[in-house]
């Protein structure tokens, strides 16, 4: 028997229960892991509340990220051994391969030996954010030195990861946040400039920072009216990658900016990387190298004990954090 988080109906954090379950032996291509830390993601709160791309079958488990020690291996798995310290790249199905539990089974292709310098908490806080940001900025936008990139809602874990990845390739980062309250933490995290969108004219500040050129790359999880606002900030031939829909409002489509500036707007999901073996290997190599060198350093906002999973989830949904929320297990 192993403790795991399950929910039996959609709802707020109060529907999450810690229950004892039987964990099967790993399948032929799976690694069984004794979990030491779990990274929380907004996708999991959306899944729990019925607002995600995937529907739950009750009772359902959940979770995309974790780190721990290899417990045992499936029959066909090579390259790992019991006792190895590993972390989990988000799979394609959190209900089938959940991470909110003491013992989990994960397909070997989504298990990584992370740099030994990382704590389990840091390792559990790495892969969703860095894979998401790498896939958009490096693989798709081909961000490079000399580029200006706007990272909106930048205090999220993915936003912090995007700041670090952009800096690692030599780009100039313009981070946005709603108020000045998070400006200094974002500067401390590596942003070159921070714009408080409720207090400043976004387009005017971007023109000032870029000396009228605009930003070639925009990385946005908000959508809605923000798309038109960001389009007004972009350089000729720029690309906007939309990886979320935090806004519940419909926005005006900026057709004149799109045409006049020859812009590209693209919806983007991390599964574009994790479902492509070649891209996933490139992402692993880039991210592990950055974690080893220190160019990529997971920023942990707060840690909670496993028994406080409801409180940890509520804190995630409060939007008070700058960086990642992690849950730890003995």
Steps between C-alpha positions, in 0.01 A plus 500: 500500500611853425353840576381698199287808432167430330178690432155348454327803345590832343533793739736726691803382697278347767417205269860377519538200732804302612407134473674164524516321165665194352780593259558233232843385391639717222410408143778381269595855396448670837714609794360480852605793715487563875403866499686759706351821357215606270482813286154659472363641174197707407397231250430271794262750660319534168473120469366472856234766434389369161654777291782306334545347156470156662191374682532304823366150560418474871661430733791671329860563588702792366842661477765566238831543686699324770849398607622209707691172500459213256331214685474237226503472121272356236628205300619698197646806673871570465720786614365521856568306817325475838611787722560746214386857573260596220235753407189483282426685178123556462340210317214518250240382755512603866213270596674193360844592635429725802774642721307603815592188696766321702567234234445569129557325166622714208603405143878494480512760219361756748748418777829693520815472707533864600828665607614379842529858624120538500290430806191286451293817545689677221482197272124472550469869412688481170351310212155640429623858509822453306358263236208739442721806467772326296253361249347840435802727514780283363339227289224711344589869522875433458573771754856631474738767620385851415128411510251670729250259656189589699419247774154577634363386837869455570480414870371149426744211503490483118555875484810476720626210288446705184701788648791269577493322163477830311797638691698181435475557123580872526154652452371808684202420723202730552289347778144608564299476820177663607639731772839619625477266800691227316733728303807460720470122532481480120808716462674282757396196293678640195257719309671799338181709512167466683174664391199519736214475252233653727719801576692569177433528128628164378554591134665833582742339745592224254565758226721691745694190606547369145567845351192470285572154357260294710552149632562219250369231737204504741430213744152535652268285718219755538325538164172691466551878471872455572563368148409829333697694761808285442466515121547877526837435665646269237772545241445444128497126435464419870344190652255473790477162672181455701535222758204566727157656537502663843265771379132409491424791267478501123748739341488696176705325234782739391469437126659828391807446719520141377494604135690828525783352707503153336457341842463134593257397776532139613331291765756293685492208746793326668380169350640620168836419661414203720320312219797540263792275595765705315383830649474345845861381487613849393302652786650257753854581384447879504327504838735260675798701371342820630420343837857372528658836411262704714363697204167339589420506871149404615346772715288347776240729648380277783507138617221306671480157660309227314225500764440870418424438131176699523682801647774473238241499223317798647826693515565418134157632409551820701757626245709638785809299411804591295635168373407140573301337781636164617358229726746280693474145629711309755 
